[in-house]
Amino acid sequence: NARSETRTDDNEATTETTPGPANVTPLRRAPQQVNEMQEILTVHPRQYKDAKEIAGAFRDEIPVIINLSQMTDSDARRLIDFAAGLTQGLNGKIERVTTKVYLLSPESVTVSGSRESEHDTDSSVFNH
């Protein structure tokens, strides 16, 4: 709104308010940029020390599929605990795909069609 002051013959000031442009909020949001995912890393770790490769890829925002079928139960449990901390620390997600397979997805990646709740690290995967 614009204000203007006018003087009358009696030297009195009168103030007039003229409508200006209203504050308008657009109804449409700007289009979100789609992150073009070009790589998914699949890892078949044999030992806990293989976590370094998983962490490096995940830090680079590459989704990682971890197949634990070649690990001992104790190392697999340690690796999943590590992966859960990694995803939590970098705002990602960890999801169990099958009994021995987990998906680590970075914050920039959306996974649809999930049957399990996010951050499911059910230890029943180790009961064989």
PDB file of N, CA and C in Angstrom, residues 51-60:
ATOM      1  N   ALA A  51      33.209 -53.490   5.723  1.00  0.00           N
ATOM      2  CA  ALA A  51      32.334 -52.343   5.995  1.00  0.00           C
ATOM      3  C   ALA A  51      32.905 -51.049   5.412  1.00  0.00           C
ATOM      4  N   LYS A  52      34.220 -50.991   5.258  1.00  0.00           N
ATOM      5  CA  LYS A  52      34.863 -49.780   4.728  1.00  0.00           C
ATOM      6  C   LYS A  52      34.351 -49.462   3.321  1.00  0.00           C
ATOM      7  N   GLU A  53      34.220 -50.484   2.476  1.00  0.00           N
ATOM      8  CA  GLU A  53      33.714 -50.286   1.112  1.00  0.00           C
ATOM      9  C   GLU A  53      32.264 -49.800   1.140  1.00  0.00           C
ATOM     10  N   ILE A  54      31.473 -50.368   2.031  1.00  0.00           N
ATOM     11  CA  ILE A  54      30.064 -49.981   2.157  1.00  0.00           C
ATOM     12  C   ILE A  54      29.962 -48.516   2.579  1.00  0.00           C
ATOM     13  N   ALA A  55      30.734 -48.139   3.589  1.00  0.00           N
ATOM     14  CA  ALA A  55      30.692 -46.764   4.096  1.00  0.00           C
ATOM     15  C   ALA A  55      31.138 -45.759   3.039  1.00  0.00           C
ATOM     16  N   GLY A  56      32.176 -46.090   2.293  1.00  0.00           N
ATOM     17  CA  GLY A  56      32.668 -45.176   1.262  1.00  0.00           C
ATOM     18  C   GLY A  56      31.626 -44.895   0.196  1.00  0.00           C
ATOM     19  N   ALA A  57      30.969 -45.950  -0.271  1.00  0.00           N
ATOM     20  CA  ALA A  57      29.934 -45.777  -1.298  1.00  0.00           C
ATOM     21  C   ALA A  57      28.746 -44.998  -0.737  1.00  0.00           C
ATOM     22  N   PHE A  58      28.327 -45.353   0.477  1.00  0.00           N
ATOM     23  CA  PHE A  58      27.162 -44.691   1.069  1.00  0.00           C
ATOM     24  C   PHE A  58      27.427 -43.210   1.314  1.00  0.00           C
ATOM     25  N   ARG A  59      28.628 -42.860   1.740  1.00  0.00           N
ATOM     26  CA  ARG A  59      28.984 -41.447   1.926  1.00  0.00           C
ATOM     27  C   ARG A  59      28.917 -40.689   0.605  1.00  0.00           C
ATOM     28  N   ASP A  60      29.163 -41.387  -0.504  1.00  0.00           N
ATOM     29  CA  ASP A  60      29.072 -40.768  -1.832  1.00  0.00           C
ATOM     30  C   ASP A  60      27.645 -40.802  -2.375  1.00  0.00           C
TER      31      ASP A  60
END
